[in-house]
Short mmCIF file of C-alpha atoms in Angstrom, two decimals:
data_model
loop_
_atom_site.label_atom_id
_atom_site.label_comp_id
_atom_site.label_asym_id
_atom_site.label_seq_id
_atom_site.Cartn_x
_atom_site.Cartn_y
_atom_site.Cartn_z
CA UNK A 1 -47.61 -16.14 -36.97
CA UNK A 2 -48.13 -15.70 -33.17
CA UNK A 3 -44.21 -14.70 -33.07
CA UNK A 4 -45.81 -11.87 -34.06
CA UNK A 5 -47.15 -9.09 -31.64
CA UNK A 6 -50.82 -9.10 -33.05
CA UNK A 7 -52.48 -6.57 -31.24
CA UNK A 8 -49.71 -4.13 -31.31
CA UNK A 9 -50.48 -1.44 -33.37
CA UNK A 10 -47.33 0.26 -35.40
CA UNK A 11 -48.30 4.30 -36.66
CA UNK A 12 -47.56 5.07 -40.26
CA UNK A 13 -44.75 8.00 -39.42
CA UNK A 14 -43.83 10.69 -41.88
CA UNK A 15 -41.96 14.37 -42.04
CA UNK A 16 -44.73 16.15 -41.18
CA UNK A 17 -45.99 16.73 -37.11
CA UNK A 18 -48.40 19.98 -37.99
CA UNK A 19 -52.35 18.66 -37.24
CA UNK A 20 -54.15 16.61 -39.88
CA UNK A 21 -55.42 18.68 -42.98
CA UNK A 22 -58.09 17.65 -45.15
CA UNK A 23 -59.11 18.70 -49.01
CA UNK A 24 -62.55 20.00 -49.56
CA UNK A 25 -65.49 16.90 -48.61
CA UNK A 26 -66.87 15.06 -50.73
CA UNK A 27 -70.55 13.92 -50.34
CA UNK A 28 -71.87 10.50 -51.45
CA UNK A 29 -75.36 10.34 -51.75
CA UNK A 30 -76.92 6.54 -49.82
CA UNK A 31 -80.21 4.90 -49.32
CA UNK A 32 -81.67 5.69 -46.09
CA UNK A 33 -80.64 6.18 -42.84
CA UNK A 34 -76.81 4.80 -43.63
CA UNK A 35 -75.86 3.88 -40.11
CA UNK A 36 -72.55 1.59 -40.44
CA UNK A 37 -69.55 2.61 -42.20
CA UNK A 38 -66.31 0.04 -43.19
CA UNK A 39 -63.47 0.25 -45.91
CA UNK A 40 -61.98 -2.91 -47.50
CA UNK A 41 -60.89 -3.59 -51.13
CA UNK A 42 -63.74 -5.94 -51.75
CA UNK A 43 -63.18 -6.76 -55.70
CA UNK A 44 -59.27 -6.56 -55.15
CA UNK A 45 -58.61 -3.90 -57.81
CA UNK A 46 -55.90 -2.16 -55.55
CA UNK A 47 -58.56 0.42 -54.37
CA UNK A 48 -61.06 0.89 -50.91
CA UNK A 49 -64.14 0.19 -51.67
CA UNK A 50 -66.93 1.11 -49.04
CA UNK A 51 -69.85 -0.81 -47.80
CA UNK A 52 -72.57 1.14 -45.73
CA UNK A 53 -75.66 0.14 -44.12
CA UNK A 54 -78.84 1.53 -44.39
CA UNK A 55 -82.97 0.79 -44.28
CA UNK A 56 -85.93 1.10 -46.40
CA UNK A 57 -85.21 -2.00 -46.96
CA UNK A 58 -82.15 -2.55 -44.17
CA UNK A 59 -79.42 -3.98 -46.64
CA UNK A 60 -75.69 -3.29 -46.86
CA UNK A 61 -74.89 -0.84 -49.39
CA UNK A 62 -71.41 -1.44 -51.40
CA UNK A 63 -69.97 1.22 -53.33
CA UNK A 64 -67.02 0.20 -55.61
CA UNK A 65 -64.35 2.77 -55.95
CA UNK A 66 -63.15 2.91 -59.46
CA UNK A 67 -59.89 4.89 -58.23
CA UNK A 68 -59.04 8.20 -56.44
CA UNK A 69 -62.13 7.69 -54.67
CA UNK A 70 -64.60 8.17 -56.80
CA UNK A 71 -67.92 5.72 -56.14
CA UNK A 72 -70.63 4.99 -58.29
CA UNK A 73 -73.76 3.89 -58.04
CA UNK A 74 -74.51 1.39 -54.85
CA UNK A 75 -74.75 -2.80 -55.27
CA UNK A 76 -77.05 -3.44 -52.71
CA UNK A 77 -77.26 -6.90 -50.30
CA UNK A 78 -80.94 -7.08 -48.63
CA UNK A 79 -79.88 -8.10 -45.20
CA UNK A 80 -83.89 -8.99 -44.76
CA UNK A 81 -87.22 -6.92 -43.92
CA UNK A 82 -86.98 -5.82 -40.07
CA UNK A 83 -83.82 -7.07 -39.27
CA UNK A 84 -82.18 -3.49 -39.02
CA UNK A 85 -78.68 -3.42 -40.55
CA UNK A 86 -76.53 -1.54 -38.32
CA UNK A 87 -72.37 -1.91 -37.49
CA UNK A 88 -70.33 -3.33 -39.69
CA UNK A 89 -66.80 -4.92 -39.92
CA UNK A 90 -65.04 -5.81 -42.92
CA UNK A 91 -62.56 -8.62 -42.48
CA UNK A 92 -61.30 -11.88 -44.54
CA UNK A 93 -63.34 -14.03 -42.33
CA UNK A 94 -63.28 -17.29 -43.59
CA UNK A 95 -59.62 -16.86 -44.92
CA UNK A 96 -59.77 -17.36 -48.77
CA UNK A 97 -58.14 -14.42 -49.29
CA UNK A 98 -61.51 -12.05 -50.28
CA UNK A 99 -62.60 -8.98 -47.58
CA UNK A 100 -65.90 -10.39 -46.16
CA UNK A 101 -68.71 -8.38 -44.00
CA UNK A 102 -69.90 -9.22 -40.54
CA UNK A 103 -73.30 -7.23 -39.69
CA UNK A 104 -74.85 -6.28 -36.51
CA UNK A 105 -78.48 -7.32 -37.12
CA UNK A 106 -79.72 -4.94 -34.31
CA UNK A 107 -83.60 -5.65 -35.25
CA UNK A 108 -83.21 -9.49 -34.72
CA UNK A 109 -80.34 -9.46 -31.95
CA UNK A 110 -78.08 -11.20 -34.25
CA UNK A 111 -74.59 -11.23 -36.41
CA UNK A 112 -74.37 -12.59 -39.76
CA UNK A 113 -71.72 -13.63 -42.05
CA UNK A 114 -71.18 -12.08 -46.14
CA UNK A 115 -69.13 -13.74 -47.63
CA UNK A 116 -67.33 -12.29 -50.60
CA UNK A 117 -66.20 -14.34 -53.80
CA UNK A 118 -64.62 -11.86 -56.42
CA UNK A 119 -66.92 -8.86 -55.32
CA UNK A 120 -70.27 -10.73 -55.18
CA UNK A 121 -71.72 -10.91 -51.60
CA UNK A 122 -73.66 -13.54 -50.46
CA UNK A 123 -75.21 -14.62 -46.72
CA UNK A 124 -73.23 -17.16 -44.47
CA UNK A 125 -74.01 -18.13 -41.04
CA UNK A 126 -76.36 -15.76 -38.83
CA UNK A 127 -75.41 -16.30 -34.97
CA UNK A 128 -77.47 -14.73 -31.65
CA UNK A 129 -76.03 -11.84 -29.94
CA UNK A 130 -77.33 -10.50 -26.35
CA UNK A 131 -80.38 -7.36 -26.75
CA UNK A 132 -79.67 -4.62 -29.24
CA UNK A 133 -76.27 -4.91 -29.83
CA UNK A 134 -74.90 -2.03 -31.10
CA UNK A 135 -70.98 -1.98 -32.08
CA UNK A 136 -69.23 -4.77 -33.32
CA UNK A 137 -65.28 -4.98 -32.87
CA UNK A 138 -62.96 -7.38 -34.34
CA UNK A 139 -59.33 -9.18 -33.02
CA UNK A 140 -57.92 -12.40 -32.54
CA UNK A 141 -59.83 -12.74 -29.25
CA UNK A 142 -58.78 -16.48 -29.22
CA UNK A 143 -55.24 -15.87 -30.13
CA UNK A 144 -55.95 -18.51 -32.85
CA UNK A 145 -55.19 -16.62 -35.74
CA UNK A 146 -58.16 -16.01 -37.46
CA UNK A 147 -60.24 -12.86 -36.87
CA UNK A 148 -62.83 -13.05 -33.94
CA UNK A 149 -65.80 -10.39 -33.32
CA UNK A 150 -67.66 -8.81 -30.09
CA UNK A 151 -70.98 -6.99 -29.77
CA UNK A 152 -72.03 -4.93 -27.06
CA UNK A 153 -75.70 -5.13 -26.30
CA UNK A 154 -77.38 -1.95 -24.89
CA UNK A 155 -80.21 -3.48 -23.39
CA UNK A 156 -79.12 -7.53 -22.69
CA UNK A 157 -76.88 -5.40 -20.63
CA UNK A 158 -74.09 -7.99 -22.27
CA UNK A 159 -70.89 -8.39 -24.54
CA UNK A 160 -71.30 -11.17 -27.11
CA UNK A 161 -68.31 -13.33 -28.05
CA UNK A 162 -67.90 -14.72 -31.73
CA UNK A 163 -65.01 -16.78 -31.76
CA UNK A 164 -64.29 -17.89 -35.55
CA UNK A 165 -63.21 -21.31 -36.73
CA UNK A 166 -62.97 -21.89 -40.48
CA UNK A 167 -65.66 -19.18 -41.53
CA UNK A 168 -68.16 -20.25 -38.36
CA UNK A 169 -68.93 -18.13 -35.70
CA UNK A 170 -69.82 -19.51 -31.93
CA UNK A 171 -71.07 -17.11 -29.22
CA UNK A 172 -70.60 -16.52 -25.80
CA UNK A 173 -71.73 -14.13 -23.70
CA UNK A 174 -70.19 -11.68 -20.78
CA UNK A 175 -72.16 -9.93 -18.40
CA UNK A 176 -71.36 -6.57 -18.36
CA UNK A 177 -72.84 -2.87 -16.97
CA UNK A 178 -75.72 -1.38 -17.91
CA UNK A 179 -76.71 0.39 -20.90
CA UNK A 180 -73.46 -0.63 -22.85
CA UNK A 181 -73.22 1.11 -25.92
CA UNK A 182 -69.84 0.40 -27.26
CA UNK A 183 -66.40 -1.62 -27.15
CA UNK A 184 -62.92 -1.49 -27.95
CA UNK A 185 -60.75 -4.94 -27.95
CA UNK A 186 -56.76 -5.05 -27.38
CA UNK A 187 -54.84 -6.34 -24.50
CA UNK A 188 -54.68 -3.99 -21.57
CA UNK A 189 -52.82 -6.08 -19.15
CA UNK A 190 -50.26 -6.53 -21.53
CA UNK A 191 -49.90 -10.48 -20.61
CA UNK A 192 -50.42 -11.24 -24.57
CA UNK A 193 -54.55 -11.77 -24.89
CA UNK A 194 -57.28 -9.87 -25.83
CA UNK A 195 -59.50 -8.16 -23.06
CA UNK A 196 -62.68 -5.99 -23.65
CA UNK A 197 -63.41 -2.34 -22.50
CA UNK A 198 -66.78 -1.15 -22.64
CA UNK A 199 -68.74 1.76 -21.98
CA UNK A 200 -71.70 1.18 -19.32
CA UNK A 201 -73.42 4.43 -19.97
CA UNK A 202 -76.07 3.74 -17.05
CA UNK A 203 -73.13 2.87 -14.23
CA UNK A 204 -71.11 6.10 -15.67
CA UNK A 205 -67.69 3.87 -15.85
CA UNK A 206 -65.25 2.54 -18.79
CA UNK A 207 -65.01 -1.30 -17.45
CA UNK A 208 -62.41 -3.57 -18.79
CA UNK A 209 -62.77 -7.30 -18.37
CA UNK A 210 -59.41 -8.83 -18.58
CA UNK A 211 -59.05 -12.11 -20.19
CA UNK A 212 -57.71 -14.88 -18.87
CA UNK A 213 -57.94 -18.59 -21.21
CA UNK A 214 -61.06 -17.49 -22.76
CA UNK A 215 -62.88 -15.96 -19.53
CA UNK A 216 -63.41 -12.44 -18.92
CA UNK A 217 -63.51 -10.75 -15.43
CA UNK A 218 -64.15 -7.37 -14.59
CA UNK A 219 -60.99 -5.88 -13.57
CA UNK A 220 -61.24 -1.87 -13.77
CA UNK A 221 -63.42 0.74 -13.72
CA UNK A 222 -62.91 4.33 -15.26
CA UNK A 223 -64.98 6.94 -14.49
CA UNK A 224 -65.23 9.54 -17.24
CA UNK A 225 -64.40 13.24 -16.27
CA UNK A 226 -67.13 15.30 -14.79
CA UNK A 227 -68.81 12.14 -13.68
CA UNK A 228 -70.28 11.87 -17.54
CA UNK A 229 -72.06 8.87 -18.83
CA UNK A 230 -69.67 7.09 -21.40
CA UNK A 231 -70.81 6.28 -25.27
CA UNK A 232 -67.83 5.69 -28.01
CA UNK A 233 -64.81 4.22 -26.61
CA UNK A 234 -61.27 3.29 -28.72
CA UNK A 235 -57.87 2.37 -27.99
CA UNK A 236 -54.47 3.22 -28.68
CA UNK A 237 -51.25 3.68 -27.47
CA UNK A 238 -51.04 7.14 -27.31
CA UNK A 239 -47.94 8.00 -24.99
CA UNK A 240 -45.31 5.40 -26.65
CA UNK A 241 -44.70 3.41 -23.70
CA UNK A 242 -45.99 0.06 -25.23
CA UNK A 243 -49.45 -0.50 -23.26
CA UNK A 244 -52.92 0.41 -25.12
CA UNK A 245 -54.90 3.60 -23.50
CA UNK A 246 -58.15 4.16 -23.62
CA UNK A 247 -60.40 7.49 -24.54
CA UNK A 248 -63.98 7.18 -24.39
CA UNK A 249 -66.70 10.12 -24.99
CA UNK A 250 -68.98 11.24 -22.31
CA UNK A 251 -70.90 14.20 -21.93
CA UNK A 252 -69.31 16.91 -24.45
CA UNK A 253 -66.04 15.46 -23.63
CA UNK A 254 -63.56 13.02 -24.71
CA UNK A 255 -61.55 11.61 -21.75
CA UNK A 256 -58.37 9.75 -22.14
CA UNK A 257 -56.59 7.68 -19.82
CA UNK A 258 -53.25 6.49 -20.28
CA UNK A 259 -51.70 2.91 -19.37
CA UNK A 260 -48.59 1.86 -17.05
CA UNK A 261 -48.21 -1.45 -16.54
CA UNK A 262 -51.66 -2.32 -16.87
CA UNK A 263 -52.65 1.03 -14.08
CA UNK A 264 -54.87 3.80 -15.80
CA UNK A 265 -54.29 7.56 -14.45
CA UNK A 266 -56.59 9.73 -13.82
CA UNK A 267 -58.88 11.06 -17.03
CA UNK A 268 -57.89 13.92 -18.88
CA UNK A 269 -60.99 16.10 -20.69
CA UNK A 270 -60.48 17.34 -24.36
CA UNK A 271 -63.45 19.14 -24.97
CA UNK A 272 -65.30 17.79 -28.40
CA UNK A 273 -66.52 21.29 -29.86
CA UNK A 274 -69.44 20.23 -30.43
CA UNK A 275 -72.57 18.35 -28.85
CA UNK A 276 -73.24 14.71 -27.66
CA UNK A 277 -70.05 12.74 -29.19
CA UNK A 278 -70.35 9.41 -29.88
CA UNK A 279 -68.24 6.90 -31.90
CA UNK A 280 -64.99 7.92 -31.39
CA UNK A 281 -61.57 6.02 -33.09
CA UNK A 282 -57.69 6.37 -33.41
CA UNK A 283 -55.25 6.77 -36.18
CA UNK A 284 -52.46 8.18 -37.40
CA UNK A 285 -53.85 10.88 -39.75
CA UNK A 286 -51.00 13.44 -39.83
CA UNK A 287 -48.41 10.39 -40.62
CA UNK A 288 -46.52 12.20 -37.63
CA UNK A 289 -46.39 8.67 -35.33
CA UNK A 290 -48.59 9.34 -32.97
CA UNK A 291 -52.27 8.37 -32.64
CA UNK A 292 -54.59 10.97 -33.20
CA UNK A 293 -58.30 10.85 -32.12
CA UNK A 294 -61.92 11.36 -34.30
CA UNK A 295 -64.86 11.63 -32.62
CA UNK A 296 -68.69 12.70 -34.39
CA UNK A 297 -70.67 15.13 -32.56
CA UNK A 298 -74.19 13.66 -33.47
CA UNK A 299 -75.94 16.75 -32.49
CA UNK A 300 -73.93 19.25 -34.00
CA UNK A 301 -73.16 17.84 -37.44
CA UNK A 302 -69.35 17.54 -37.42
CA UNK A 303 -66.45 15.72 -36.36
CA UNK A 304 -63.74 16.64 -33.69
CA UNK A 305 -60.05 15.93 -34.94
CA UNK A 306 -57.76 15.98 -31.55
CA UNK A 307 -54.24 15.95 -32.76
CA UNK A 308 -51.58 13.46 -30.66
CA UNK A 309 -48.16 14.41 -30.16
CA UNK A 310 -47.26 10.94 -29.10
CA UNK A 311 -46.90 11.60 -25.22
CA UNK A 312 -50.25 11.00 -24.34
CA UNK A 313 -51.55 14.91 -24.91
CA UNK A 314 -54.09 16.20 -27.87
CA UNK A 315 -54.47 19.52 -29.33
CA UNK A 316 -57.64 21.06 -29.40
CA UNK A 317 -60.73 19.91 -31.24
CA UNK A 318 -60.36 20.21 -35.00
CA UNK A 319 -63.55 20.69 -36.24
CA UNK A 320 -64.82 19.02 -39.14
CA UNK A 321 -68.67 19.68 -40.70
CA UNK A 322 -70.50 16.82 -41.61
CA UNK A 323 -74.35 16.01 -42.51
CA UNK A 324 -77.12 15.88 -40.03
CA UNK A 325 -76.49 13.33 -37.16
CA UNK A 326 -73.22 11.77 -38.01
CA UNK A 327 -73.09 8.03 -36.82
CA UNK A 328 -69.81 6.09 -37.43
CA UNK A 329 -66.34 6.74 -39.02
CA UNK A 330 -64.27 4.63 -41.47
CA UNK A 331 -60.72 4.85 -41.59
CA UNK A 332 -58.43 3.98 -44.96
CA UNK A 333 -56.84 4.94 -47.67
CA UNK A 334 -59.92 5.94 -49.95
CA UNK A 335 -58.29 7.98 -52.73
CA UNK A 336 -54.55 5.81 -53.21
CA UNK A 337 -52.05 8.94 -52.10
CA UNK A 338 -51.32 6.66 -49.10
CA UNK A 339 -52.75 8.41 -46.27
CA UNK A 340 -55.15 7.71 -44.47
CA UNK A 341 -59.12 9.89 -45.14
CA UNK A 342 -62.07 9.41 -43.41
CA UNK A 343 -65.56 8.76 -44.14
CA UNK A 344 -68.43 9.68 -42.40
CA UNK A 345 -72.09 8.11 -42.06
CA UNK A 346 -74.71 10.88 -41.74
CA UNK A 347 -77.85 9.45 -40.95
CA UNK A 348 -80.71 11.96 -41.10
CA UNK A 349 -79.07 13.46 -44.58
CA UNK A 350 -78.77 10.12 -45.88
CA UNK A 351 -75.23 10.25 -47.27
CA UNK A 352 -71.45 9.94 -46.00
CA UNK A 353 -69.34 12.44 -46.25
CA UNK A 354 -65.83 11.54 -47.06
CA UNK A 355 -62.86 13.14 -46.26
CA UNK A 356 -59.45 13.05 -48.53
CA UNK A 357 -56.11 13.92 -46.61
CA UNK A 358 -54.44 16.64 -48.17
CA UNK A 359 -50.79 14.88 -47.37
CA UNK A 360 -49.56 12.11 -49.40
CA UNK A 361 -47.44 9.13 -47.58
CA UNK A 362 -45.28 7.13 -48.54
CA UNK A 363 -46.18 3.40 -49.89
CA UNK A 364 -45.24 0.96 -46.90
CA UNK A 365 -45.02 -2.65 -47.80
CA UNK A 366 -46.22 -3.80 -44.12
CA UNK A 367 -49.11 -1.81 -44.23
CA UNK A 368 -51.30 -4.00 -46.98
CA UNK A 369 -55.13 -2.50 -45.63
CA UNK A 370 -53.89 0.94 -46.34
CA UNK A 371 -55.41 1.99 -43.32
CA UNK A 372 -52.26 3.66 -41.47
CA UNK A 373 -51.84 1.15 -39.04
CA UNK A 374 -50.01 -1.92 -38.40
CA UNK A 375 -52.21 -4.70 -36.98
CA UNK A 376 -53.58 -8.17 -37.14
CA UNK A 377 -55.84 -7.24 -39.85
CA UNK A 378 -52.14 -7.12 -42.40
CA UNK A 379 -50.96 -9.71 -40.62
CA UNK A 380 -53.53 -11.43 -42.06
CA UNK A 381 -53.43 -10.02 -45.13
CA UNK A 382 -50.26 -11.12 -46.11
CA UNK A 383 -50.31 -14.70 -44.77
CA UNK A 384 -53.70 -14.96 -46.94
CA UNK A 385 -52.22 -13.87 -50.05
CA UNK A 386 -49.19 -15.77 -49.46
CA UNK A 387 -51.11 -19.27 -49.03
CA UNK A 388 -53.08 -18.80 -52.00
CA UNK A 389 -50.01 -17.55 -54.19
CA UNK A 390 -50.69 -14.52 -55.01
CA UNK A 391 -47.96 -12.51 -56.26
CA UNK A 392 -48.29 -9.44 -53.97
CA UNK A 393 -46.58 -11.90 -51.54
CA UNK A 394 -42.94 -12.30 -53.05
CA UNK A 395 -42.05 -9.76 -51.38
CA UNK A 396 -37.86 -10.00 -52.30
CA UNK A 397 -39.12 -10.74 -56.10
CA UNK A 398 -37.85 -13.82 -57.12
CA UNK A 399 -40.77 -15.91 -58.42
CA UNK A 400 -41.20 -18.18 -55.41
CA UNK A 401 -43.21 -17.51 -52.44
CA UNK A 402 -41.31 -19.36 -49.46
CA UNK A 403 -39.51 -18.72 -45.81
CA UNK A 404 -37.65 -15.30 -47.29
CA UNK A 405 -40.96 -14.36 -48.19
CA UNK A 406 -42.93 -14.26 -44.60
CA UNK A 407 -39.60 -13.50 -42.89
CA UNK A 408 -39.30 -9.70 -45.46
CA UNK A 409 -42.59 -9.59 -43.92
CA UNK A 410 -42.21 -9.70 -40.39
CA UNK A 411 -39.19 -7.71 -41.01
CA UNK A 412 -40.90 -4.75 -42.09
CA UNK A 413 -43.76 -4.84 -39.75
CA UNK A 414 -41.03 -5.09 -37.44
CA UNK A 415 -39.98 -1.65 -38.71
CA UNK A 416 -42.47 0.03 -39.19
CA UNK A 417 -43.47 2.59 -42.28
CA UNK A 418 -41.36 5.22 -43.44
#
């Protein structure tokens, strides 16, 4: 498996390279104050399912999709009075072969474990986290290969480590600057582990802590344009020269910086169109191979779509409206054309807005989260389905999952989508 380039991410490419378009939105009514947004196909019909959370009481909120993306009525799972339900990751984390949750507990500075058998949720293992942690990332942060998770805590002033063994979580902690609000995870020095950016919003910097054997040292600091104080950060390899960038939102602005050899350049400002960005992530939404970016404008109610041409440059904001006080974004393949749509938590309207791309891809084998990007998270996937012999793993058809198998597989993540 670690032949593999896990933190490499592969764009879905297509025939078109015009700016992502989107069909008319489509609003899904929650419980309160939805706050954390994640896709996964959690009863393994073939279709993205969503799980959101929200309070009064804080639970996670999971709404099937019966196909084409259209949700009923939510299944709740009470997280627990006061313990404030907030990000949320959706990963297979005790590898059975079922998408599982991992929630940021903000109200009781912890992470817990749901663990998913045939759609039914139920609680695992709750671990500590710094103060207030806020976003919760996942990678293979132990090059182990199983998923790992990180929280940045806003006021321990901290990233927590949750390495995974077997389902089991164990935390560490990195001191980091103040006021962090959120993280990204991917290897930045390109020497093959996972290192942490993170924005310290008080010290007005993008700080990466390189990894080295399982300890984390602070290596760079990026100072967002204008001198702005950084919230929503992401990564990508925008420019195509095989290192991950970074673009963060600060101010009104999203600033990018772009990688050589583990050296960031000097920001470049994309205004966001609207007021006080936040979360901000990359994909491939015009299926043109290069990242684009998506960032919510809390204050103005919409979303900024900044279109990549794959050289490290975005068009202009895109804008999007949304519901009052968008919070997170959710990236997948809700509706089954094979693109990837976005959805949208809106947490003073108490819904999430979802929207469908108006192009349809093309079905890529490699590419088994149908979320438009090649990672660790099909890697997985596959290797899951193909230990507990599942079908959807003979990939060359003959009957018999074996060595032909895994090696069509690595072939065409190798290659790419079409």
């Amino acid at each position: 498996m670690r032949s593999i380039s896990l933190f490499s991410v592969v764009t879905l490419t297509g025939l078109a390279s015009a700016a992502p378009t989107f069909n008319t939105p489509t609003t899904l009514s929650t419980p309160l104050r939805p706050d954390g947004v994640a896709t996964g196909d959690f009863n393994a019909d073939g279709a993205l399912d969503l799980a959101v959370t929200t309070e009064a009481p804080d639970k996670i909120s999971i709404f099937f999709n019966a196909g084409a993306g259209v949700f009923g009525a939510p299944v709740n799972v009470l997280t627990g009075a006061g313990t404030g339900a907030a990000a949320i990751q959706a990963a297979d984390v005790d590898a059975d072969g079922d998408v599982d949750l991992v929630v940021v507990l903000k109200g009781i500075n912890q992470v817990r474990t749901y663990l998913n058998t045939a759609g039914t949720f139920a609680a695992g293992s709750s671990v500590g986290t710094g103060d207030e942690p806020v976003d919760l990332q996942a990678a293979d942060i132990d090059a182990d290969g199983d998923i790992d998770f990180a929280t940045s805590n806003r006021t321990g002033n901290s990233v927590t480590i949750l390495t995974n063994s077997g389902g089991a979580l164990s935390p560490s902690s990195v001191n980091v600057g103040g006021d962090p609000h959120h993280l990204a995870l991917a290897d930045f020095d390109a020497d093959g582990d996972v290192d942490i950016a993170v924005s310290a919003h008080d010290d007005r910097a993008v700080q990466i802590y390189t990894n080295s054997a399982g300890a984390f040292a602070l290596s760079t600091s990026l100072t967002p344009n204008f001198n702005n104080r950084p919230s929503g950060v992401t990564t990508g390899d925008f420019d195509g020269n095989g290192t991950k960038d970074i673009a963060a939102t600060a101010g009104n602005f999203v600033s990018v910086w772009l990688n050589t050899a583990g050296v960031f350049g000097a920001p470049t400002a994309l205004g966001s169109g609207g007021l006080n960005p936040n979360s901000i992530v990359a994909a491939d939404l015009d299926m043109d191979g290069a990242l684009d970016l998506i960032a919510v404008n809390q204050d103005s109610a919409n979303v900024a779509v900044f279109a990549g041409t794959g050289a490290g440059t975005f068009g202009p904001a895109s804008i999007l409206g949304v519901g009052v006080s968008p919070q997170r974004i959710a990236i997948g393949d809700i509706d089954g054309n094979f693109s990837p749509d976005l959805g949208v938590t809106n947490r003073d309207s108490d819904s999430t807005t979802i929207y469908f791309n108006s192009a349809s891809g093309i079905p890529c084998d490699a590419d088994r989260t149908n979320d438009g990007i090649l990672d660790f998270f099909d890697v997985q996937d596959f290797l899951n389905d193909f230990s507990a012999g599942n079908p959807s793993a003979d990939l060359n058809a003959d009957g018999t999952l074996n060595f032909f198998d895994a090696q069509a597989y690595l072939a065409f993540f190798a290659a790419g989508c079409p």
